[in-house]
mmCIF file of C-alpha atoms and ligand atoms in Angstrom:
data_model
loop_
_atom_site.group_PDB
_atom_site.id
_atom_site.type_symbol
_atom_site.label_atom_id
_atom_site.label_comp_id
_atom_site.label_asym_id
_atom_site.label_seq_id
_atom_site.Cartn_x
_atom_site.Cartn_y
_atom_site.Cartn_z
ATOM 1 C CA UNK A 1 126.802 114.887 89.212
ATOM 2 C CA UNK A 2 129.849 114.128 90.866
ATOM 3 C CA UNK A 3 130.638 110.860 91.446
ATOM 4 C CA UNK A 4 130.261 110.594 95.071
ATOM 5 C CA UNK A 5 127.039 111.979 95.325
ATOM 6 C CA UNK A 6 123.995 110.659 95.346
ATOM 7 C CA UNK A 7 120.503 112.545 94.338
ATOM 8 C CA UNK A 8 117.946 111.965 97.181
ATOM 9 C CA UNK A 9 114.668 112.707 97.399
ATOM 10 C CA UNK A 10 111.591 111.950 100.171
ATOM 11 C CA UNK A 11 108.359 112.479 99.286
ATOM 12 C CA UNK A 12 106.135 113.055 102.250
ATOM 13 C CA UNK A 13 102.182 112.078 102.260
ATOM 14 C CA UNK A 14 99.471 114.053 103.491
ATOM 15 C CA UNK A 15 96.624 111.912 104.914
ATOM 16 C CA UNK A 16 95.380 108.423 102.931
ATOM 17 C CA UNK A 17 91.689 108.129 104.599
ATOM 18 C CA UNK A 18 89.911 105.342 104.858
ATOM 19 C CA UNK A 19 87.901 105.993 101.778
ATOM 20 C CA UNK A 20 91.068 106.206 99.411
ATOM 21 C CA UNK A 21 91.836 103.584 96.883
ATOM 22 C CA UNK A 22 94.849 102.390 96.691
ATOM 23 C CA UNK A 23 94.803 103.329 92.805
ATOM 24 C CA UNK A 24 94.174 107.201 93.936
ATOM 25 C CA UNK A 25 97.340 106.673 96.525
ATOM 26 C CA UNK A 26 99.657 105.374 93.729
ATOM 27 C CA UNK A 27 98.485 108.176 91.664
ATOM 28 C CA UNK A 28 100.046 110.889 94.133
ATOM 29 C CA UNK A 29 103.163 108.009 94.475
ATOM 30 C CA UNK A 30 103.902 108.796 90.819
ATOM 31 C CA UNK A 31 103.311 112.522 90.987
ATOM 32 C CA UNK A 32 105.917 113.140 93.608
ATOM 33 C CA UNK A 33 108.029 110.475 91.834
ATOM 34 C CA UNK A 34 108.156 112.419 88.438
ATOM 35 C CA UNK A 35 109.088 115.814 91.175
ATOM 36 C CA UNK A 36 112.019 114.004 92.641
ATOM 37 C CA UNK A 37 113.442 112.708 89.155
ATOM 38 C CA UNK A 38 113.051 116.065 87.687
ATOM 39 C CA UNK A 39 114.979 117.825 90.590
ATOM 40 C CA UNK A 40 117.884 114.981 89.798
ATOM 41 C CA UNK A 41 116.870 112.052 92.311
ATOM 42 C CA UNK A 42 118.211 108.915 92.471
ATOM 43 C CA UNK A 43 116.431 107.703 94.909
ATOM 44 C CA UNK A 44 113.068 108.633 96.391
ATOM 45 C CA UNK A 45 111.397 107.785 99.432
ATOM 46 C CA UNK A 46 108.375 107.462 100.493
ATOM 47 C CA UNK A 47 106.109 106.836 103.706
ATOM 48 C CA UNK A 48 106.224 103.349 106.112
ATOM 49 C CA UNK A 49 102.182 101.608 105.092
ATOM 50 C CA UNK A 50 102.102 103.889 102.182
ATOM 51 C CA UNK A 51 99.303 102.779 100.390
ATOM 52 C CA UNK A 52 96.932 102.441 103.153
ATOM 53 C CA UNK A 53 95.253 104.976 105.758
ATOM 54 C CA UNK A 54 97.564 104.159 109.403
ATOM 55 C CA UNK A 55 94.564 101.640 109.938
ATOM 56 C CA UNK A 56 96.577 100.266 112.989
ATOM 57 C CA UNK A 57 94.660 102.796 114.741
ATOM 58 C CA UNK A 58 91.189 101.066 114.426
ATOM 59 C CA UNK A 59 89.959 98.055 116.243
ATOM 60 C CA UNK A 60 89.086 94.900 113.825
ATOM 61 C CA UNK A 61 89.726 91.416 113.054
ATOM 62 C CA UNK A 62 93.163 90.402 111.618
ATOM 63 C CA UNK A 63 91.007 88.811 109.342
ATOM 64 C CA UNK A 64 89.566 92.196 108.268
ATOM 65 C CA UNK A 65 92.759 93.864 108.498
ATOM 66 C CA UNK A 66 94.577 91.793 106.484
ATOM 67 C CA UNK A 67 91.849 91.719 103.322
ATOM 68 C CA UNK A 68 91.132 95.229 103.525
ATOM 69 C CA UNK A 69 94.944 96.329 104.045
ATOM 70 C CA UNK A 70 97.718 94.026 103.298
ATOM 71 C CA UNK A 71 99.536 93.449 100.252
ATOM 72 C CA UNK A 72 99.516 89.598 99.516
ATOM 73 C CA UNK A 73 102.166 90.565 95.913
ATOM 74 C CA UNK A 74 104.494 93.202 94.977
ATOM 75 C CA UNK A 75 104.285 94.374 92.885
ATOM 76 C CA UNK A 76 100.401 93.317 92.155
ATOM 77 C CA UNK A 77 97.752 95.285 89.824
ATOM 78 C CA UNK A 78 97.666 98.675 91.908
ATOM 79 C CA UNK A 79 101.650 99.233 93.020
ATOM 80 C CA UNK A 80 102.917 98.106 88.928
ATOM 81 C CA UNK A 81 102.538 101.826 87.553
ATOM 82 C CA UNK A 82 105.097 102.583 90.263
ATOM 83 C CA UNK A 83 107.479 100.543 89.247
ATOM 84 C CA UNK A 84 107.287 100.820 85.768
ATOM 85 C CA UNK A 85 107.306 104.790 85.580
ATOM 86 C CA UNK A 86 110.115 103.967 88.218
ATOM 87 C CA UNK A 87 112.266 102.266 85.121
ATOM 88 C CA UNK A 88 111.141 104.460 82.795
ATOM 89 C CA UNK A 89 112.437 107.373 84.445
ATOM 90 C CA UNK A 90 115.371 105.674 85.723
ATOM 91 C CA UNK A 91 114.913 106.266 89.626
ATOM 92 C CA UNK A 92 115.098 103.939 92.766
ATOM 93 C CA UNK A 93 112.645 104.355 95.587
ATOM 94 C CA UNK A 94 111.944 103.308 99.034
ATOM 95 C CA UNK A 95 108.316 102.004 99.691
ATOM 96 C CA UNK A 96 106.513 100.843 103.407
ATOM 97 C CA UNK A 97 103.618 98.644 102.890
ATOM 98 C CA UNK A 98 101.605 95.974 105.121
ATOM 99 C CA UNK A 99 102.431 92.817 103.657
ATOM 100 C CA UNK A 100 101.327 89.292 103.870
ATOM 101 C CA UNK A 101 103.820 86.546 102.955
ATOM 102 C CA UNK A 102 102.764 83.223 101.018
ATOM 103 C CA UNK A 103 102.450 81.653 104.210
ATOM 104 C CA UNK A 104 100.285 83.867 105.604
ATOM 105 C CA UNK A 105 102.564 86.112 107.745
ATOM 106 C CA UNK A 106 102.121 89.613 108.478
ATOM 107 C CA UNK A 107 104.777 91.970 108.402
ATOM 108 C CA UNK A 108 105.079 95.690 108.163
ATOM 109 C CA UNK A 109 107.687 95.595 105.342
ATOM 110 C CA UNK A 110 109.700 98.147 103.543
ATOM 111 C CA UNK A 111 111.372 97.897 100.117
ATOM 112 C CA UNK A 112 114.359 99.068 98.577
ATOM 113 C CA UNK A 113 113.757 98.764 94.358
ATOM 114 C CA UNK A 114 116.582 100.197 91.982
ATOM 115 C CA UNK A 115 116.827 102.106 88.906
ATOM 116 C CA UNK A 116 115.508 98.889 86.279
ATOM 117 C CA UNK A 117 112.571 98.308 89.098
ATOM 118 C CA UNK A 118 113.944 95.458 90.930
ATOM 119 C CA UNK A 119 113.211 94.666 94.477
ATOM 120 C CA UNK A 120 116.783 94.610 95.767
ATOM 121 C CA UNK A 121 116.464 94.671 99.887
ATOM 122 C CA UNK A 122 113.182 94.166 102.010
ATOM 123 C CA UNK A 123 113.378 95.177 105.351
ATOM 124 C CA UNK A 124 110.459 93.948 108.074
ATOM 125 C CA UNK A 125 109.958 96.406 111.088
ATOM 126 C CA UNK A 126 111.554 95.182 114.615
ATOM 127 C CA UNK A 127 110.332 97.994 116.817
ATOM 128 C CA UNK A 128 106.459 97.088 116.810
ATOM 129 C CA UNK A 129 105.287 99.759 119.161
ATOM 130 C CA UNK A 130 101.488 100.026 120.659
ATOM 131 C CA UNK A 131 99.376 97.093 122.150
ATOM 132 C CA UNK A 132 97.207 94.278 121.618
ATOM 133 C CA UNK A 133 94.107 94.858 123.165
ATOM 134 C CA UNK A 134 91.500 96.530 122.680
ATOM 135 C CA UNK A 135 91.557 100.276 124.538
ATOM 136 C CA UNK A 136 87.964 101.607 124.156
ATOM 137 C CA UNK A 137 88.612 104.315 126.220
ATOM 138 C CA UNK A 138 91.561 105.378 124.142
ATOM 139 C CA UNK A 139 90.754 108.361 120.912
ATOM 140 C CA UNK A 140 92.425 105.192 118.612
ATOM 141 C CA UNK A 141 94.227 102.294 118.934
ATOM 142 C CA UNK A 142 97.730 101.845 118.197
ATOM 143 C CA UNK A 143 97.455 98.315 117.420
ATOM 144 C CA UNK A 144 100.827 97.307 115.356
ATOM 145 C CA UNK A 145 101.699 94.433 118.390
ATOM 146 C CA UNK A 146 98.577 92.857 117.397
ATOM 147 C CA UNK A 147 98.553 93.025 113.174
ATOM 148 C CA UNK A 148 102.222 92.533 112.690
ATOM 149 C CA UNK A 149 104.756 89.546 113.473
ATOM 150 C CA UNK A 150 108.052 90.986 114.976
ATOM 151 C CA UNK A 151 109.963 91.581 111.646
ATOM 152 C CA UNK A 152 112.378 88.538 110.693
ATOM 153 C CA UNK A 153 114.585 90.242 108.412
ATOM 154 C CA UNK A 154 116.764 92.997 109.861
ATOM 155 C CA UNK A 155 119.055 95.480 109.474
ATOM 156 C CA UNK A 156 120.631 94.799 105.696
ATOM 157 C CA UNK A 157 122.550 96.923 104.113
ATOM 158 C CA UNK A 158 122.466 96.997 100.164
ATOM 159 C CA UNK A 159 125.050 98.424 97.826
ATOM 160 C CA UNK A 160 123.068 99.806 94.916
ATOM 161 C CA UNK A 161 122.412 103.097 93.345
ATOM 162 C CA UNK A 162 125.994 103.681 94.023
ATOM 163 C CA UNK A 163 125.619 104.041 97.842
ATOM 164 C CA UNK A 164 125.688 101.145 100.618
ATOM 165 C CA UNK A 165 122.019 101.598 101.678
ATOM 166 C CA UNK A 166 119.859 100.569 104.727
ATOM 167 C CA UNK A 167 115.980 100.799 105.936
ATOM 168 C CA UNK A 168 114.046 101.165 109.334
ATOM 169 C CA UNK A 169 110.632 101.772 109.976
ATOM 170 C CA UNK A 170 109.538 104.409 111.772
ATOM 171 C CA UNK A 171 109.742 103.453 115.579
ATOM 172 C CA UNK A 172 113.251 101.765 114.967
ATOM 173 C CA UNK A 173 114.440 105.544 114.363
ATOM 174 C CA UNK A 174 113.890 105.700 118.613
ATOM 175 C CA UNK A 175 116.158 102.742 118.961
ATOM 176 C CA UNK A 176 120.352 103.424 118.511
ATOM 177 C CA UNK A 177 120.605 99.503 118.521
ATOM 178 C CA UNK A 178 118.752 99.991 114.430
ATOM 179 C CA UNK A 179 121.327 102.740 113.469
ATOM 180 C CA UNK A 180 124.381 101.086 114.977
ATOM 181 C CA UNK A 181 123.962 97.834 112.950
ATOM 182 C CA UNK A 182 123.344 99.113 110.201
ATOM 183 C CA UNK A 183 126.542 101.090 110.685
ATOM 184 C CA UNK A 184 128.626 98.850 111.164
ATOM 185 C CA UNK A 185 127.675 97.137 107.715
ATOM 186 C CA UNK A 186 129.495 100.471 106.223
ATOM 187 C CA UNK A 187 125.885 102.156 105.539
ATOM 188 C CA UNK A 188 126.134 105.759 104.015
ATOM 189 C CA UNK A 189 122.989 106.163 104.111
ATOM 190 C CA UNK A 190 119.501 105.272 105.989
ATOM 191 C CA UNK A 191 116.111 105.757 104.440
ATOM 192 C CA UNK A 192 113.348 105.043 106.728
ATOM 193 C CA UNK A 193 109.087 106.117 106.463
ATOM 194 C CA UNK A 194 106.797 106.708 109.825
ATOM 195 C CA UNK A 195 103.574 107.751 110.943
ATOM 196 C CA UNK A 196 103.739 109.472 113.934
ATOM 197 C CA UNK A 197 100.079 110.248 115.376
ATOM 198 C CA UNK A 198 100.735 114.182 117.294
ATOM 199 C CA UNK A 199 99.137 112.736 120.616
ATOM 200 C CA UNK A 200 100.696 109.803 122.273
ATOM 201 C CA UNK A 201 97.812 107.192 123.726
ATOM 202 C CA UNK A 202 99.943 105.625 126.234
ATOM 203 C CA UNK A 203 100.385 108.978 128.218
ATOM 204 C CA UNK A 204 99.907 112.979 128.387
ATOM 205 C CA UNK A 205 103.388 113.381 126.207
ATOM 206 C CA UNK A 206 102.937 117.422 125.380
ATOM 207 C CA UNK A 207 102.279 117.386 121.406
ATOM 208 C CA UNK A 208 105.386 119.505 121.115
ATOM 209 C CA UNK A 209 107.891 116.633 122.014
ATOM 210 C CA UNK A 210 106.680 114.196 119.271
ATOM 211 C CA UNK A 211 108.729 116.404 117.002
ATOM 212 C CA UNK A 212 111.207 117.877 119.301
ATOM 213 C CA UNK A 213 112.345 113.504 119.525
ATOM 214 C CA UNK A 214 111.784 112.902 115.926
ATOM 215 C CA UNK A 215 114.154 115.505 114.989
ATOM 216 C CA UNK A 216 117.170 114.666 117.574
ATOM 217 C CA UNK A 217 116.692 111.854 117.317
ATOM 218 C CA UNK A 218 117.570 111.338 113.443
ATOM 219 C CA UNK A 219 119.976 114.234 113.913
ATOM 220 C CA UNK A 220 122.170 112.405 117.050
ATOM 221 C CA UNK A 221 121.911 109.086 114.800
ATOM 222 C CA UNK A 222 122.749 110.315 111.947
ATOM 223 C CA UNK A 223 126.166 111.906 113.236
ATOM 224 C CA UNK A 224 126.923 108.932 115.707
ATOM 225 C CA UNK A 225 126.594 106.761 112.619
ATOM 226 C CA UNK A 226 128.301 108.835 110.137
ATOM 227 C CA UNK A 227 125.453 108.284 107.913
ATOM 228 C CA UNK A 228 122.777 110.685 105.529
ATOM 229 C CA UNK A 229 119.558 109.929 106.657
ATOM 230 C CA UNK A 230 116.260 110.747 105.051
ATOM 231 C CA UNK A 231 112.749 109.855 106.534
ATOM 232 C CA UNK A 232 109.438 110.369 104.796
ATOM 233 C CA UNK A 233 106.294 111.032 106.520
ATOM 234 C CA UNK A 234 102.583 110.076 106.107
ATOM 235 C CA UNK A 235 101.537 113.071 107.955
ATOM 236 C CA UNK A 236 98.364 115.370 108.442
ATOM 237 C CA UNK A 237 95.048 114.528 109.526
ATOM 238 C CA UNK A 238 93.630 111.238 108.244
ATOM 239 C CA UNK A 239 89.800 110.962 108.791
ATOM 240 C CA UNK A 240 90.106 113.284 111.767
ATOM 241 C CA UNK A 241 93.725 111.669 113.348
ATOM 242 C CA UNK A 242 96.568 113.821 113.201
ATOM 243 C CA UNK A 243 100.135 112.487 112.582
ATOM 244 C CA UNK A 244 103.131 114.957 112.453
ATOM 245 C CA UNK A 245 104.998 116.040 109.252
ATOM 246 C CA UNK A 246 108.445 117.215 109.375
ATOM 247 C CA UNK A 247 109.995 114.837 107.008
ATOM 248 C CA UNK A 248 114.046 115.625 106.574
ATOM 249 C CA UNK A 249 116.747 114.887 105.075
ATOM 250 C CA UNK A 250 120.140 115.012 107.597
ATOM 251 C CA UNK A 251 123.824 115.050 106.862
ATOM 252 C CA UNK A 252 126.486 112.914 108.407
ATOM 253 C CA UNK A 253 127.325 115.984 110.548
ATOM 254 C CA UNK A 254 123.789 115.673 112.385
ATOM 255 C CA UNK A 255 122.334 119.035 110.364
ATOM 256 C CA UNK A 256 119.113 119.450 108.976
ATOM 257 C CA UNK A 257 119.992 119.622 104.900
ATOM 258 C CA UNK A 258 116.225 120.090 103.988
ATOM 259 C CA UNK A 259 113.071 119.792 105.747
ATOM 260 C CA UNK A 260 109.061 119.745 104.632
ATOM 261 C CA UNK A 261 107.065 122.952 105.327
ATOM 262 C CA UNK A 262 103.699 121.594 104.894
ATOM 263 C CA UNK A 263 101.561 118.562 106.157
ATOM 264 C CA UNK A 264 100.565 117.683 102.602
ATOM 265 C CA UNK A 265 102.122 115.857 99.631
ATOM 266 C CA UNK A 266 105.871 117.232 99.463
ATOM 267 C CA UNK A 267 109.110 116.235 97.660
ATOM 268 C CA UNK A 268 112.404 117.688 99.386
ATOM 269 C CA UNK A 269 115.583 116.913 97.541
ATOM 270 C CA UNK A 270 119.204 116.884 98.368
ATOM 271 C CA UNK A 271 122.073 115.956 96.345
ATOM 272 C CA UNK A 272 123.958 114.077 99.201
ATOM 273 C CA UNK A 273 127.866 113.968 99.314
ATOM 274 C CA UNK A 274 128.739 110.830 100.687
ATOM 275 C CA UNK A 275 132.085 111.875 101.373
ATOM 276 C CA UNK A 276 130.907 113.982 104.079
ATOM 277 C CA UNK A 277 131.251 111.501 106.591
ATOM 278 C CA UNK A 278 134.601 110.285 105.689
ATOM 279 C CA UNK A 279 136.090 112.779 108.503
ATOM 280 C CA UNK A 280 133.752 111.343 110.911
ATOM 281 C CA UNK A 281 134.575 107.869 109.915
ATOM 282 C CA UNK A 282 138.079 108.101 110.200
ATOM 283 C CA UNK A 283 138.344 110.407 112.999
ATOM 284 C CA UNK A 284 136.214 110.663 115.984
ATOM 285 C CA UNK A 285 134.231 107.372 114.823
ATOM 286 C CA UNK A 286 136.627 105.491 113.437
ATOM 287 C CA UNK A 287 135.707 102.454 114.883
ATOM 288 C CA UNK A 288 137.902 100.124 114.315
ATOM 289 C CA UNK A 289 140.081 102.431 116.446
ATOM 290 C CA UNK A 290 137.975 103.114 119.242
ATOM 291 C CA UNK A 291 134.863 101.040 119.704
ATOM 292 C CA UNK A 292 135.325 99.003 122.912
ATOM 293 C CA UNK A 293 132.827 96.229 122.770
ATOM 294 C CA UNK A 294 134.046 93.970 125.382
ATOM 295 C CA UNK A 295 132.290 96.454 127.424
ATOM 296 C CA UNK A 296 129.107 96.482 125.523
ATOM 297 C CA UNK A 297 127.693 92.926 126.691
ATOM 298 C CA UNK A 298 125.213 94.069 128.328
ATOM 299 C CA UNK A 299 123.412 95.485 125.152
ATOM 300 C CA UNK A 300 123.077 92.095 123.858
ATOM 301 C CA UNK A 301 122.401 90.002 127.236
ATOM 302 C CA UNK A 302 119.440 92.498 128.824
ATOM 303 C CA UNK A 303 116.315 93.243 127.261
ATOM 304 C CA UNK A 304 115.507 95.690 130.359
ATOM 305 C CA UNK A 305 117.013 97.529 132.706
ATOM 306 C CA UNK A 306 118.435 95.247 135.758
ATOM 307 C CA UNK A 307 120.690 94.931 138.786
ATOM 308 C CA UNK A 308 123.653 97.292 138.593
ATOM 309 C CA UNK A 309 127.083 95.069 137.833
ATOM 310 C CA UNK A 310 129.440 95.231 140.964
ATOM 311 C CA UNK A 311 132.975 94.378 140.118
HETATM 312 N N1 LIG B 401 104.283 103.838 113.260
HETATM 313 C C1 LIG B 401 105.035 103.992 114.366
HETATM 314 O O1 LIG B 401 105.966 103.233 114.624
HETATM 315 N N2 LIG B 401 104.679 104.981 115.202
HETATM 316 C C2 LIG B 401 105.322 105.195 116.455
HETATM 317 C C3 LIG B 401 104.381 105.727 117.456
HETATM 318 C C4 LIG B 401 104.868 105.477 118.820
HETATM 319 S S1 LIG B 401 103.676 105.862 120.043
HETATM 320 C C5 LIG B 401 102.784 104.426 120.239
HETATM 321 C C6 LIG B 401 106.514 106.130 116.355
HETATM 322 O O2 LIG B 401 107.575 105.806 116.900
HETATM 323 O O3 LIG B 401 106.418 107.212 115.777
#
């Protein structure tokens, strides 16, 4: 391998249902984990809430949630075969889980562990989309507002595996504020899981869009960040609920370098050049050079949309 590449790998999910054990999940985990190692990965990623059925989309307790769903170690009892067949094969991976801190705070969390099966980044999701009341007229809930504290760790970038490396969790991908930061930490590449229910609750969004604005949008972001990015899905229908696939893998240049094909258990695999966005970097974003943010306050100062400056 040459020495500015870097094998990655994302390893979609077909649907976790509520019946699943966490034990079953991890088994598939390790399946698609041997796959990517075997087709030269570094680095593998999988899903945002991997372990768990997308149980934001039932009504309960937090109480109930959080016994039935969250992750109170990590590694604890179920996740360890992960990690160790992750330093016995000598691969990193990227893992989205519900978890809930020693003092009792609930985060939807991603992890970054390397090649000897250290945790080296943790990432907590920011863009908490959905509600926090009950809809009983919706077909599910969408309730991440109400399970999840807004995430207080966001966006590092970590240099390990021999790339500078940062994570998002699926809704973040929406936002150009996530892809920005972590670009201008000198990220080469973003790894990020989602699951993306096909109908939208909030209003009649045609089905199609869901992944016409998945795709462009990882595409755009990728190129206006000069950055490979590669986002794993939990996809298919779990217990009856339907959540796109199309998991990719995108260049610096914005194109598709491999996509999924199925809504099932997948590994795609790309040995990524991360030299490819040197051009980009030094040319038409070359920041340094060009950025102008005197004129970017408003970004920062506005949460919404407001009066139009006069000057
Ligand atoms: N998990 C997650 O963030 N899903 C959202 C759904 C948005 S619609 C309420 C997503 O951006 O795909």
């Amino acid at each position: 391998m040459s020495k500015n590449k870097i094998g990655l790998a994302v390893a979609q999910m077909g649907p976790v249902h509520l019946a699943d054990s966490r034990t079953a999940v991890v088994q598939r985990l390790l399946e698609m984990m041997r796959e990517a190692k075997a087709r030269q990965a570094d680095l593998v990623v999988f899903p945002e809430l991997a372990l768990t059925t997308f149980f934001p989309r039932y009504w309960m307790s937090q109480e109930e949630a959080e016994t039935r769903f969250f992750e109170a170690q990590m590694p604890n009892a179920d996740v360890q075969p992960l990690f160790d067949e992750a330093r016995k094969l000598g691969i990193g991976f990227y893992l989205g889980y519900a978890e809930l801190t020693p003092e009792g705070r609930p985060y939807n969390t991603a992890i970054l562990v390397d090649k000897s099966a250290n945790i080296v980044g943790k990432y907590r999701k920011v863009h908490l989309p959905g509600h926090v009341d009950h809809k009983p007229d919706a077909p599910f809930q969408h309730l991440e507002k109400k399970f999840f504290d807004v995430g207080d760790k966001a966006w590092g970038v970590w240099d390990t595996l021999g790339a500078k490396i940062g994570m998002a969790l699926c809704n973040d991908r929406r936002w150009p504020e996530t892809w920005r930061v972590m670009s201008l930490q000198s990220a080469e590449i973003v790894v990020l899981g989602y699951n993306t229910p096909s109908q939208n609750i909030h209003w009649d969004e045609p089905v199609h869009l869901r992944m016409h604005h998945h795709l462009i949008t990882l595409q755009a972001s990728a190129y206006q960040n000069c950055v490979w990015a590669a986002a794993a899905a939990k996809c298919g229908r779990e217990d009856g609920f339907h959540m796109i696939g199309g998991s990719v893998i995108v260049s610096p240049t914005g194109e598709i370098a491999a996509q999924a094909s199925t809504e099932e258990d997948e590994v795609i695999t790309v040995q990524a050049d991360l030299d490819l966005a040197k051009a980009f970097r030094q040319n038409v974003f070359d920041f340094a050079r060009h950025r102008r943010p005197e004129y970017y306050q408003l970004i920062v100062d506005r949460v919404g949309p407001g009066e139009p400056l006069t000057s």
